[in-house]
Coordinates of C-alpha atoms and ligand atoms in Angstrom, one line a residue:
X14 CA 172.6 107.3 246.8
X15 CA 169.9 108.7 249.1
X16 CA 167.4 111.3 248.0
X17 CA 165.9 114.0 250.3
X18 CA 163.0 111.8 251.5
X19 CA 161.4 114.9 253.1
X20 CA 160.0 115.6 249.6
X21 CA 157.7 112.6 250.1
X22 CA 156.1 114.5 252.9
X23 CA 155.1 117.5 250.7
X24 CA 151.4 117.9 250.1
X25 CA 150.3 117.7 246.5
X26 CA 150.1 121.3 245.2
X27 CA 147.0 120.9 243.2
X28 CA 145.1 124.1 244.2
X29 CA 145.6 126.2 241.1
X30 CA 145.6 123.3 238.7
X31 CA 142.4 122.0 240.2
X32 CA 140.8 125.4 239.8
X33 CA 142.0 125.6 236.2
X34 CA 140.6 122.2 235.5
X35 CA 137.2 122.9 237.0
X36 CA 137.0 126.2 235.0
X37 CA 138.0 124.4 231.9
X38 CA 135.3 121.7 232.4
X39 CA 132.7 124.3 233.2
X40 CA 133.4 126.4 230.1
X41 CA 133.4 123.3 227.9
X42 CA 129.8 122.6 229.1
X43 CA 128.8 126.3 229.1
X44 CA 130.6 128.0 226.2
X45 CA 128.4 131.1 226.6
X46 CA 129.4 131.8 230.2
X47 CA 131.3 135.1 230.6
X48 CA 133.8 134.0 233.3
X49 CA 135.3 136.7 235.6
X50 CA 138.5 135.6 237.3
X51 CA 139.0 136.9 240.8
X52 CA 141.5 134.2 241.9
X53 CA 144.5 135.8 240.2
X54 CA 147.4 136.3 242.6
X55 CA 149.3 138.3 240.0
X56 CA 149.3 141.9 239.0
X57 CA 147.7 142.8 235.7
X58 CA 148.9 146.4 235.1
X59 CA 152.4 146.9 233.5
X60 CA 155.6 148.1 235.0
X61 CA 155.7 151.9 235.1
X62 CA 157.0 153.8 232.0
X63 CA 159.9 155.1 233.9
X64 CA 161.1 151.6 234.8
X65 CA 160.4 150.2 231.3
X66 CA 162.5 153.1 229.8
X67 CA 165.4 152.5 232.2
X68 CA 165.2 148.7 231.5
X69 CA 165.6 149.4 227.7
X70 CA 168.4 151.9 228.2
X71 CA 170.4 149.5 230.4
X72 CA 169.8 146.6 228.0
X73 CA 171.3 148.8 225.2
X74 CA 174.3 149.6 227.5
X75 CA 175.0 145.9 227.7
X76 CA 175.5 145.8 223.9
X77 CA 178.4 148.3 223.9
X78 CA 181.9 147.7 225.1
X79 CA 182.1 151.1 226.8
X80 CA 179.0 150.7 228.9
X81 CA 179.0 146.9 229.3
X82 CA 178.5 145.5 232.8
X83 CA 179.7 142.0 233.7
X84 CA 179.2 140.4 237.2
X85 CA 177.8 143.0 239.5
X86 CA 178.4 143.3 243.2
X87 CA 176.8 140.2 244.9
X88 CA 174.6 142.3 247.3
X89 CA 173.4 144.4 244.4
X90 CA 174.5 147.7 242.9
X91 CA 175.0 150.7 245.3
X92 CA 172.6 152.8 243.2
X93 CA 169.8 150.4 244.0
X94 CA 170.6 149.7 247.6
X95 CA 170.9 153.5 248.3
X96 CA 167.6 154.0 246.6
X97 CA 166.0 151.4 248.8
X98 CA 167.6 152.9 251.9
X99 CA 165.9 156.2 250.9
X100 CA 162.6 154.4 250.4
X101 CA 162.9 153.0 254.0
X102 CA 163.9 156.5 255.3
X103 CA 160.6 157.9 253.8
X104 CA 158.7 155.6 256.2
X105 CA 160.9 156.5 259.1
X106 CA 163.1 153.4 259.1
X107 CA 166.9 153.9 259.2
X108 CA 168.8 151.1 257.4
X109 CA 172.4 150.9 256.1
X110 CA 172.9 150.0 252.5
X111 CA 175.1 147.1 253.7
X112 CA 172.0 145.6 255.4
X113 CA 170.2 145.4 252.0
X114 CA 170.6 142.4 249.7
X115 CA 169.1 142.6 246.2
X116 CA 167.7 139.4 244.8
X117 CA 165.5 138.0 242.0
X118 CA 162.5 138.1 244.3
X119 CA 161.2 137.5 247.8
X120 CA 160.1 133.9 247.2
X121 CA 163.7 132.7 246.5
X122 CA 165.0 134.5 249.6
X123 CA 162.3 133.2 251.8
X124 CA 163.3 129.7 250.8
X125 CA 167.1 130.2 250.7
X126 CA 167.3 131.9 254.1
X127 CA 166.7 128.5 255.7
X128 CA 170.2 127.5 254.7
X129 CA 171.3 129.5 257.7
X130 CA 169.3 127.6 260.3
X131 CA 169.7 124.2 261.7
X132 CA 167.2 121.5 260.8
X133 CA 166.6 121.0 264.5
X134 CA 164.5 124.2 265.0
X135 CA 160.8 124.6 265.7
X136 CA 159.0 126.6 263.1
X137 CA 155.8 128.6 263.8
X138 CA 153.6 129.0 260.8
X139 CA 150.2 130.6 260.7
X140 CA 147.3 128.7 259.2
X141 CA 146.0 129.7 256.6
X142 CA 149.3 130.5 255.0
X143 CA 151.3 131.3 251.8
X144 CA 152.4 127.7 251.0
X145 CA 156.0 128.7 250.4
X146 CA 156.8 128.9 254.1
X147 CA 155.3 125.5 254.8
X148 CA 156.8 123.6 251.9
X149 CA 160.3 124.9 252.2
X150 CA 160.4 123.7 255.8
X151 CA 158.9 120.4 255.0
X152 CA 161.7 120.0 252.4
X153 CA 164.2 120.6 255.2
X154 CA 162.4 118.2 257.5
X155 CA 161.8 120.8 260.3
X156 CA 159.3 120.5 263.1
X157 CA 156.3 122.7 262.3
X158 CA 153.9 124.1 264.8
X159 CA 150.7 125.8 263.3
X160 CA 149.3 128.9 264.7
X161 CA 145.5 129.2 264.3
X162 CA 144.3 132.3 262.4
X163 CA 140.5 132.5 262.6
X164 CA 137.5 134.7 263.0
X165 CA 138.2 135.1 266.7
X166 CA 141.6 136.7 266.2
X167 CA 140.5 138.4 262.9
X168 CA 143.0 136.1 261.1
X169 CA 145.9 138.0 262.9
X170 CA 147.2 135.5 265.5
X171 CA 149.3 136.8 268.4
X172 CA 152.2 134.9 270.1
X173 CA 151.0 131.7 271.6
X174 CA 151.9 131.7 275.3
X175 CA 153.8 128.7 276.5
X176 CA 154.8 127.6 272.9
X177 CA 158.5 127.6 272.1
X178 CA 159.4 128.7 268.6
X179 CA 162.8 129.3 266.9
X180 CA 161.6 130.5 263.4
X181 CA 158.5 132.5 263.1
X182 CA 156.8 133.5 259.8
X183 CA 154.7 136.6 259.6
X184 CA 153.2 138.1 256.5
X185 CA 151.5 141.6 256.8
X186 CA 149.5 142.6 254.8
X187 CA 148.7 139.0 254.6
X188 CA 148.4 136.7 251.7
X189 CA 145.8 135.0 251.6
X190 CA 143.7 136.9 254.2
X191 CA 144.5 140.5 253.6
X192 CA 144.8 141.1 257.4
X193 CA 147.4 143.7 258.6
X194 CA 149.0 143.8 262.0
X195 CA 149.0 147.1 263.9
X196 CA 152.1 148.4 265.8
X197 CA 151.0 147.0 269.1
X198 CA 150.5 143.5 267.7
X199 CA 153.8 143.5 265.9
X200 CA 155.5 144.7 269.1
X201 CA 154.1 141.7 270.9
X202 CA 155.7 139.5 268.2
X203 CA 159.0 141.3 268.4
X204 CA 159.1 141.0 272.2
X205 CA 158.2 137.3 272.0
X206 CA 161.0 136.6 269.5
X207 CA 163.6 138.5 271.4
X208 CA 162.7 136.7 274.7
X209 CA 162.9 133.3 273.0
X210 CA 166.0 134.1 270.9
X211 CA 163.8 133.3 267.9
X212 CA 164.0 134.8 264.4
X213 CA 161.0 136.4 262.7
X214 CA 160.9 136.0 258.9
X215 CA 158.8 139.0 258.0
X216 CA 157.2 139.0 254.5
X217 CA 156.4 142.6 253.6
X218 CA 155.6 141.9 249.9
X219 CA 152.4 143.9 250.2
X220 CA 153.7 146.9 252.2
X221 CA 152.9 149.3 249.4
X222 CA 149.2 148.6 249.8
X223 CA 149.2 150.1 253.3
X224 CA 147.5 153.5 253.0
X225 CA 146.6 153.9 256.7
X226 CA 149.6 155.6 258.2
X227 CA 149.0 154.2 261.7
X228 CA 149.9 150.7 260.3
X229 CA 153.5 149.6 260.1
X230 CA 154.9 149.0 256.6
X231 CA 158.1 147.5 257.8
X232 CA 158.8 145.4 260.9
X233 CA 161.8 147.7 261.5
X234 CA 159.3 150.4 262.5
X235 CA 158.9 148.4 265.7
X236 CA 161.4 148.9 268.5
X237 CA 163.6 145.8 269.0
X238 CA 163.0 144.3 265.5
X239 CA 166.6 144.7 264.4
X240 CA 167.7 142.1 266.9
X241 CA 165.2 139.5 265.9
X242 CA 163.8 140.0 262.4
X243 CA 164.7 139.5 258.8
X244 CA 162.5 141.4 256.3
X245 CA 161.7 140.2 252.8
X246 CA 160.3 142.6 250.3
X247 CA 159.8 142.7 246.6
X248 CA 159.0 145.0 243.6
X249 CA 156.5 142.3 242.4
X250 CA 153.4 143.9 243.8
X251 CA 154.6 147.5 244.2
X252 CA 155.9 147.9 240.7
X253 CA 154.5 145.0 238.7
X254 CA 157.8 143.2 238.7
X255 CA 156.3 139.7 238.9
X256 CA 157.7 138.9 235.5
X257 CA 160.8 141.2 235.7
X258 CA 162.0 139.8 239.0
X259 CA 163.6 141.9 241.7
X260 CA 163.3 141.8 245.5
X261 CA 165.3 142.6 248.5
X262 CA 166.0 141.3 252.0
X263 CA 167.0 143.4 254.9
X264 CA 169.1 142.1 257.8
X265 CA 170.5 144.4 260.5
X266 CA 174.0 144.0 261.8
X267 CA 172.4 143.8 265.2
X268 CA 170.8 140.4 264.4
X269 CA 173.1 137.8 266.1
X270 CA 172.2 134.1 266.7
X271 CA 174.5 131.4 268.1
X272 CA 177.4 133.9 268.3
X273 CA 177.1 134.6 264.6
X274 CA 176.0 137.6 262.6
X275 CA 173.0 136.5 260.5
X276 CA 173.8 139.3 258.1
X277 CA 177.3 138.0 257.5
X278 CA 176.0 134.4 257.2
X279 CA 173.5 135.6 254.5
X280 CA 176.3 137.5 252.7
X281 CA 178.4 134.3 252.7
X282 CA 175.5 132.2 251.5
X283 CA 174.7 134.6 248.7
X284 CA 178.2 135.2 247.5
X285 CA 178.6 131.4 247.4
X286 CA 175.3 130.4 245.8
X287 CA 174.0 133.5 244.0
X288 CA 175.6 135.8 241.4
X289 CA 173.2 138.7 241.5
X290 CA 170.3 140.2 239.6
X291 CA 170.9 141.4 236.0
X292 CA 172.1 145.0 235.6
X293 CA 169.0 146.1 233.4
X294 CA 166.6 144.8 236.1
X295 CA 168.4 146.7 238.8
X296 CA 168.3 149.9 236.7
X297 CA 164.6 149.3 236.1
X298 CA 164.0 148.8 239.9
X299 CA 166.0 152.0 240.7
X300 CA 163.7 153.9 238.2
X301 CA 160.6 152.4 239.8
X302 CA 161.7 153.9 243.2
X303 CA 162.3 157.4 241.7
X304 CA 159.6 159.9 242.7
X305 CA 158.1 159.8 239.3
X306 CA 158.2 156.0 239.2
X307 CA 156.6 155.7 242.5
X308 CA 153.8 158.2 241.5
X309 CA 153.1 155.9 238.5
X310 CA 153.2 152.8 240.6
X311 CA 150.7 154.4 243.0
X312 CA 148.3 155.0 240.2
X313 CA 148.3 151.3 239.5
X314 CA 148.0 150.4 243.1
X315 CA 145.0 152.8 243.3
X316 CA 143.2 150.8 240.7
X317 CA 143.6 147.6 242.7
X318 CA 142.7 149.4 245.9
X319 CA 139.5 150.8 244.3
X320 CA 138.6 147.3 243.2
X321 CA 139.2 146.0 246.7
X322 CA 136.8 148.7 248.0
X323 CA 134.1 147.6 245.5
X324 CA 134.5 144.0 246.8
X325 CA 134.4 144.9 250.5
X326 CA 131.5 147.3 250.1
X327 CA 129.5 144.6 248.4
X328 CA 130.2 142.0 251.0
X329 CA 129.5 144.5 253.8
X330 CA 126.1 145.3 252.3
X331 CA 125.3 141.6 251.9
X332 CA 126.2 141.0 255.6
X333 CA 129.0 138.6 254.6
X334 CA 131.9 138.4 257.2
X335 CA 135.3 139.3 255.6
X336 CA 138.7 140.7 256.4
X337 CA 141.3 142.4 254.2
X338 CA 140.7 144.6 251.2
X339 CA 141.5 147.8 253.2
X340 CA 145.3 147.9 253.0
X341 CA 145.6 144.8 250.8
X342 CA 144.6 143.5 247.4
X343 CA 143.1 140.4 249.0
X344 CA 139.7 140.0 250.5
X345 CA 139.1 136.9 252.7
X346 CA 135.4 136.1 253.0
X347 CA 133.3 133.6 254.8
X348 CA 131.4 131.4 252.4
X349 CA 127.7 132.2 252.5
X350 CA 125.1 129.8 253.9
X351 CA 127.7 127.8 255.7
X352 CA 129.1 126.4 252.5
X353 CA 132.5 124.7 252.5
X354 CA 135.3 126.3 250.4
X355 CA 135.0 124.1 247.3
X356 CA 131.2 123.9 247.6
X357 CA 131.2 127.7 247.3
X358 CA 133.7 127.6 244.5
X359 CA 131.4 125.4 242.5
X360 CA 128.3 127.4 243.4
X361 CA 129.9 130.8 242.6
X362 CA 131.2 129.5 239.2
X363 CA 127.8 127.9 238.3
X364 CA 125.5 130.8 239.4
X365 CA 127.7 133.9 239.0
X366 CA 130.4 132.7 236.6
X367 CA 133.0 134.1 239.0
X368 CA 136.2 132.3 239.9
X369 CA 138.0 132.7 243.2
X370 CA 140.3 130.7 245.4
X371 CA 139.0 128.2 248.0
X372 CA 140.4 129.1 251.4
X373 CA 140.9 125.4 252.3
X374 CA 143.8 125.4 249.8
X375 CA 145.8 127.6 252.3
X376 CA 145.4 125.4 255.4
X377 CA 142.7 123.7 257.5
X378 CA 141.6 127.0 259.0
X379 CA 140.8 128.2 255.5
X380 CA 137.9 125.8 255.3
X381 CA 134.6 127.6 254.9
X382 CA 136.5 130.7 253.6
X383 CA 137.3 132.1 250.2
X384 CA 139.9 134.5 248.7
X385 CA 138.9 137.2 246.2
X386 CA 141.6 139.3 244.6
X387 CA 141.5 142.9 243.4
X388 CA 143.9 142.5 240.5
X389 CA 141.3 142.5 237.8
X390 CA 139.9 145.5 235.9
X391 CA 137.4 147.8 237.6
X392 CA 134.7 146.9 235.1
X393 CA 135.1 143.2 235.7
X394 CA 135.3 143.6 239.5
X395 CA 132.1 145.7 239.5
X396 CA 130.3 143.2 237.3
X397 CA 131.4 140.2 239.4
X398 CA 130.2 142.0 242.6
X399 CA 126.8 142.8 240.9
X400 CA 126.4 139.1 240.1
X401 CA 127.3 138.1 243.6
X402 CA 124.7 140.6 244.9
X403 CA 122.1 139.0 242.6
X404 CA 122.9 135.4 243.7
X405 CA 123.6 135.8 247.4
X406 CA 121.6 138.9 248.3
X407 CA 118.4 138.3 250.2
Ligands
PLP516 C1 153.8 137.8 245.7 C2 154.3 137.5 247.0 C3 155.7 137.6 247.2 C4 156.6 138.1 246.2 O1 157.3 137.1 245.6 P1 158.4 137.5 244.5 O2 159.2 136.2 244.4 O3 159.2 138.7 244.9 O4 157.6 137.7 243.2 C5 156.2 137.3 248.5 N1 155.3 136.8 249.5 C6 154.0 136.7 249.3 C7 153.1 136.3 250.4 C8 153.5 137.0 248.0 O5 152.1 136.8 247.8

């Protein structure tokens, strides 16, 4: 018996456990310290009332023979896929319900899609990066080429001339940097992928944070994307579904590789290995996309967005270089006084009692940077920024 020895090549995922351990040690020594956590990558406000009510109603339906639902359609119920089509239509993107696949979240789909592609592909991954893209490809033993995201390109790298790539990961608005590609930049990526016969795996999990109408919320807003891109999206950040679980993946009929329809391959993969998302969750998701549901979601997003504004205003006034926080819940800042990421983590915890995420945990280009998130309360965010002003203002 041989195990998948690629797992030996996985880096130890110690980032969040190391943070937890350091905070625990600090609070043990300083029980009085009022710690403010700005490292959270999870939403804190609840799912909207409309979705919660639909969830309860559908759960009750499951308890009665007349309204019971067994296995649902593998791609998801029509009611939800049609709702998502309408959501796309509202941003000017035309999709067919048959191109939409409902899942239990974007993370699973981002990992599972790799089933469709040969091991012998070159994968282009930005650095710093959401670790899922990297680890899933290490597990599969693929050749990985890193793409430098840095101050010079505003943490939004463009296609590397002369570099071949088969699979390309893009995340916009980006986790961890909060950077958002504009249309012209995404068009460069789409053209690059079409020329090379590559596939772009586009993570749009934070699309709902885009308020600036000139910025694309879907890669399918870009001409030519349907022949080269797969889009992954989720209700996790839009509608606080991180603990409820619902996402969707969009693949156009036009996406063909190696003489095969990628959409048909994904359908085959899902019908073989996945049995769908629970009926109550899909009803809750449908309700979240209703006009009333979306209005409620927007109120929650506004809270995070206001927090992000408090963070970026403070950093700007302190003269600290940063990106993100405009159309994103993440702010990516340069550590003050040339500190390294973990050095700043310790300094910030000790002097301001604020916890964030060291950028070096997301890749080598993250060294010297730090991620703050806007998912806390307004009061805590304002208090944390006041402390940062006291400690690092000069
Ligand atoms: C939160 C997040 C997702 C969403 O994942 P789910 O599995 O749908 O909860 C996807 N991509 C990135 C980069 C994220 O931060």
